[in-house]
PDB file of C-alpha atoms in Angstrom:
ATOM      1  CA  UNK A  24     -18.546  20.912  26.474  1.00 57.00           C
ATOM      2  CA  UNK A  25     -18.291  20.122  22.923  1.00 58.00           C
ATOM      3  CA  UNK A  26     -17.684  15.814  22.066  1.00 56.00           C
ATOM      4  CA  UNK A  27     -15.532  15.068  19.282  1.00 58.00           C
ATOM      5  CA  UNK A  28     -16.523  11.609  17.418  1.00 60.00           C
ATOM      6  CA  UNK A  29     -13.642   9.441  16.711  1.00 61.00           C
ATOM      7  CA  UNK A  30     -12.611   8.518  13.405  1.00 69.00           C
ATOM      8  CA  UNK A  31     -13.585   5.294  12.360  1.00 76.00           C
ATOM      9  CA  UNK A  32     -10.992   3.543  10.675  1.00 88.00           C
ATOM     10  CA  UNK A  33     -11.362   2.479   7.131  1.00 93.00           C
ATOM     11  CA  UNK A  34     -10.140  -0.742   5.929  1.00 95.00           C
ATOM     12  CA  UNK A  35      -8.550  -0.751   2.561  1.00 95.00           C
ATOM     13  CA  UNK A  36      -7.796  -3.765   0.556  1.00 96.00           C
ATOM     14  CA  UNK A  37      -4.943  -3.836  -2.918  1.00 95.00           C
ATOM     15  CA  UNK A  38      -3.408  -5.797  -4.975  1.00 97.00           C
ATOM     16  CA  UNK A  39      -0.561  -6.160  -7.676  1.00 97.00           C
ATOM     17  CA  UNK A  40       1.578  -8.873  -9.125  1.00 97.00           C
ATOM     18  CA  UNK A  41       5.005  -9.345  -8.263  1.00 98.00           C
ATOM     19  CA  UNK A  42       7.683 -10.529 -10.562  1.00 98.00           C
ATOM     20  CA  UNK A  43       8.853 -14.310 -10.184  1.00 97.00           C
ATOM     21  CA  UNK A  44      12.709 -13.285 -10.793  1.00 98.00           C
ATOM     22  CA  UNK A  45      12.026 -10.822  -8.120  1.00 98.00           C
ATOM     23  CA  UNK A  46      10.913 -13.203  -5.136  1.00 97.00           C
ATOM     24  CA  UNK A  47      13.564 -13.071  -2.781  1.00 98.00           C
ATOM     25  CA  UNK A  48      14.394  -9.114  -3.108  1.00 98.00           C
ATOM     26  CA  UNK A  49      11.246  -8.038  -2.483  1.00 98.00           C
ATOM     27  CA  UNK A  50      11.201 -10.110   0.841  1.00 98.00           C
ATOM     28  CA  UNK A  51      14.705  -8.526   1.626  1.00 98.00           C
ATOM     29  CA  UNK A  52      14.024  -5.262   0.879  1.00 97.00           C
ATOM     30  CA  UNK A  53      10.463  -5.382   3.314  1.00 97.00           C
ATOM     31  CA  UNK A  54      12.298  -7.264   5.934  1.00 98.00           C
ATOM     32  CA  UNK A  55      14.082  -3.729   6.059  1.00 97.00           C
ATOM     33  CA  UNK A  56      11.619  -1.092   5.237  1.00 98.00           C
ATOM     34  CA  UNK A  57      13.195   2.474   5.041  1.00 98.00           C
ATOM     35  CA  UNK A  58      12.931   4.641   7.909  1.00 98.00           C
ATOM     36  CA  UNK A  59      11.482   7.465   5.827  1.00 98.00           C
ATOM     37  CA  UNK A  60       8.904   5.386   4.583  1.00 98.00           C
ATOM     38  CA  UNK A  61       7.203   3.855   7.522  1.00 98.00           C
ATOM     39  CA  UNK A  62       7.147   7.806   9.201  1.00 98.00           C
ATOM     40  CA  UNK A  63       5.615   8.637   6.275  1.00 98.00           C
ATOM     41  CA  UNK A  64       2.817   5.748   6.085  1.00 98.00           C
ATOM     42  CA  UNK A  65       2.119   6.409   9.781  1.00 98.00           C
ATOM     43  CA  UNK A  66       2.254  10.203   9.101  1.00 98.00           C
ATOM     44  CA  UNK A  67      -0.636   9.489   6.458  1.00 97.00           C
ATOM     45  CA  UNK A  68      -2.374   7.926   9.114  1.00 97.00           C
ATOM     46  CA  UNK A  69      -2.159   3.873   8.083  1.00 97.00           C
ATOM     47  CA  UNK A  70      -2.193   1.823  10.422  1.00 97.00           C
ATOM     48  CA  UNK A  71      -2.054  -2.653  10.641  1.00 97.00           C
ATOM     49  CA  UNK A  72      -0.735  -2.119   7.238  1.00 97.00           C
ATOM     50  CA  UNK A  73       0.287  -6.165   5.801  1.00 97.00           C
ATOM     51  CA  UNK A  74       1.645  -7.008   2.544  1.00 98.00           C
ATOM     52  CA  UNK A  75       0.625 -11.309   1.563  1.00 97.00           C
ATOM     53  CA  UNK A  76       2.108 -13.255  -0.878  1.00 98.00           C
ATOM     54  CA  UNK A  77       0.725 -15.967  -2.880  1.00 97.00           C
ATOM     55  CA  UNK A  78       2.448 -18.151  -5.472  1.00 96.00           C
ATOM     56  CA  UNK A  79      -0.628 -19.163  -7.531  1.00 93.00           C
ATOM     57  CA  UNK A  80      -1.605 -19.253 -10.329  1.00 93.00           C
ATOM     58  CA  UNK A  81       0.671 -16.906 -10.412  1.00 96.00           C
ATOM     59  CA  UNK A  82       2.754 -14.526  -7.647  1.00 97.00           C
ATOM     60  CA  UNK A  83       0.568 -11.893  -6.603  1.00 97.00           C
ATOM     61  CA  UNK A  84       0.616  -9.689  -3.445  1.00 97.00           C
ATOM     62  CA  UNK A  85      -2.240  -8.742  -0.884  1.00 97.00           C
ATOM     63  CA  UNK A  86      -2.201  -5.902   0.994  1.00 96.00           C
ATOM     64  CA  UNK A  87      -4.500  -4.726   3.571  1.00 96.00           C
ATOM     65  CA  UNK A  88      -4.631  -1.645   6.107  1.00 97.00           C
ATOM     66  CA  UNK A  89      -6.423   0.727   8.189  1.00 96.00           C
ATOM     67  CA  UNK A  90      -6.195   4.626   7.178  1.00 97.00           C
ATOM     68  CA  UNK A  91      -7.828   6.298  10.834  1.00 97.00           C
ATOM     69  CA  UNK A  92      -8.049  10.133   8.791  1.00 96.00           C
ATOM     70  CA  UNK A  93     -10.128  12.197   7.816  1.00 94.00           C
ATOM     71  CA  UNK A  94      -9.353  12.507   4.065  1.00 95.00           C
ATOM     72  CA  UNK A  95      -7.377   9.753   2.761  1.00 94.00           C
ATOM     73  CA  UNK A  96      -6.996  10.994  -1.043  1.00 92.00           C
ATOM     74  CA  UNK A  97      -5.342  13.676   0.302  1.00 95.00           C
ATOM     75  CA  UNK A  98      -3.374  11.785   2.749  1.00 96.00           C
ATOM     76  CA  UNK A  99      -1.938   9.242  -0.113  1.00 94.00           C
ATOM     77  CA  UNK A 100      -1.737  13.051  -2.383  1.00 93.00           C
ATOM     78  CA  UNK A 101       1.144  13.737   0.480  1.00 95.00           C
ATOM     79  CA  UNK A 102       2.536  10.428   0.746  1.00 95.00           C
ATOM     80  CA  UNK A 103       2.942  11.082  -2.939  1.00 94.00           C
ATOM     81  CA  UNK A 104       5.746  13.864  -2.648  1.00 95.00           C
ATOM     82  CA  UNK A 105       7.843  12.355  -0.931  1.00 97.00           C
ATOM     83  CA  UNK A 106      11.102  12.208  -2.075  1.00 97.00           C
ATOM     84  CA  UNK A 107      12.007   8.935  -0.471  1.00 98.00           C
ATOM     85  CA  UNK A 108       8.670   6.985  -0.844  1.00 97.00           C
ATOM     86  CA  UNK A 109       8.885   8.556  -4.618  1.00 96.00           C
ATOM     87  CA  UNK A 110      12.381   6.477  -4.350  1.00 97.00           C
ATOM     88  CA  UNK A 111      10.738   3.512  -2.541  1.00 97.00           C
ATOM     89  CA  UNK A 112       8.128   3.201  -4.902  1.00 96.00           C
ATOM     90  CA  UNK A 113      10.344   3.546  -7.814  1.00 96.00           C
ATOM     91  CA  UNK A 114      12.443   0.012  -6.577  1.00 97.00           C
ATOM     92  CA  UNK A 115       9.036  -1.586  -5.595  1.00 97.00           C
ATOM     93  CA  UNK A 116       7.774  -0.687  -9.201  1.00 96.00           C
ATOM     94  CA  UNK A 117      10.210  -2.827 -10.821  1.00 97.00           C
ATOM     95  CA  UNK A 118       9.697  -5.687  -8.845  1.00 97.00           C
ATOM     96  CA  UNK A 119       5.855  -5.560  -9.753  1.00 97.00           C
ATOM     97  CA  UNK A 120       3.543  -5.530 -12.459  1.00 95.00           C
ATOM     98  CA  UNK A 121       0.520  -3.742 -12.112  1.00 94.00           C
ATOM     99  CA  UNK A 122      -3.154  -5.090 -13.240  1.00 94.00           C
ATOM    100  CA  UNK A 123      -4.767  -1.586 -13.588  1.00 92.00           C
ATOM    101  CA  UNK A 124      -4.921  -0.813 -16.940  1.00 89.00           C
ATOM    102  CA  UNK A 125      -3.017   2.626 -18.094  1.00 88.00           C
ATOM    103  CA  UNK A 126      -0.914   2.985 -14.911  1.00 89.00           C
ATOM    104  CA  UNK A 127       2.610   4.067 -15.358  1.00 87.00           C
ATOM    105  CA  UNK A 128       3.503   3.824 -11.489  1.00 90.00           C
ATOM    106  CA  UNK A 129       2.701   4.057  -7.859  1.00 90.00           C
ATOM    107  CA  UNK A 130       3.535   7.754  -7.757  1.00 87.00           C
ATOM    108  CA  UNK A 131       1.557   9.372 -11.095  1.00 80.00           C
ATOM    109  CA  UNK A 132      -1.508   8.363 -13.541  1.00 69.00           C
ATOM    110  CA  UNK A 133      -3.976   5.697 -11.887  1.00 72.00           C
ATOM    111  CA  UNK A 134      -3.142   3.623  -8.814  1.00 82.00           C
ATOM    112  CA  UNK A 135      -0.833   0.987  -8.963  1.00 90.00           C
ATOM    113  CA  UNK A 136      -1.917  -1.254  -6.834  1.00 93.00           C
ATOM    114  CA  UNK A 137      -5.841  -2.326  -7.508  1.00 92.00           C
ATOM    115  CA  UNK A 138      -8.125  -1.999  -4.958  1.00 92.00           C
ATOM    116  CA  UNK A 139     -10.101  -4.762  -3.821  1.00 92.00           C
ATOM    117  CA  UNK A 140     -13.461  -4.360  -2.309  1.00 92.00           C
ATOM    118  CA  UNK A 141     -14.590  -6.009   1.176  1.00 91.00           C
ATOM    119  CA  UNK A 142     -16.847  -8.219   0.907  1.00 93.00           C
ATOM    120  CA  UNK A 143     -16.664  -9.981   4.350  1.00 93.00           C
ATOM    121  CA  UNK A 144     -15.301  -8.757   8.154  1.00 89.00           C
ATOM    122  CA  UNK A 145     -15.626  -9.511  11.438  1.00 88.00           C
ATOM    123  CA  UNK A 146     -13.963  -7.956  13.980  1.00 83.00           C
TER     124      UNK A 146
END
């Protein structure tokens, strides 16, 4: 009888600034997440997905998650053509800046959110 190994989940870190003037709608809008969007992130296999805020020195959000696939480029590659998170991101993009240099958006050229790398965890 063949064994198949679980996946081991992969922890990803990101980051991106959020507008001041923006505060309060991002909250509102991610108190309410669409419908098509969370299916979507668990469809691409994401899982204890958080979004942090923190005011200082400037407002900047954290986000951290778990992708338990087996290819996660081409998981986020599918995420990617979806109309509605194409739509999602496209309202989220104006509430943010972006510090990777040469992006144009969450859904073409390079990432929009930086990555961060783990440096510490304990489960």
């Amino acid at each position: 009888m063949e064994t198949t190994k679980a996946i081991e989940p992969r922890r990803y870190g990101q980051c991106v600034y959020l507008k001041p003037e923006c505060l309060d709608q991002y909250k509102k809008i991610h108190a309410a997440v669409w419908p098509e969007v969370l299916a979507q992130i668990e469809d691409s296999n994401i899982r204890d997905y958080s979004i942090q805020l923190t005011m200082k020195p400037r407002p900047m959000l954290f986000a951290t998650f778990k992708h338990i696939g087996h290819d996660f480029e081409g998981d986020m590659a599918r995420m990617a053509t979806n109309p509605k998170v194409r739509e999602w991101w496209t309202v989220t993009d104006a509430m943010q800046e972006s510090p990777v240099e040469g992006t144009v958006g969450s859904a073409e050229g390079p990432g929009w959110w930086e990555r961060t790398e783990e440096v510490f965890y304990t489960p």
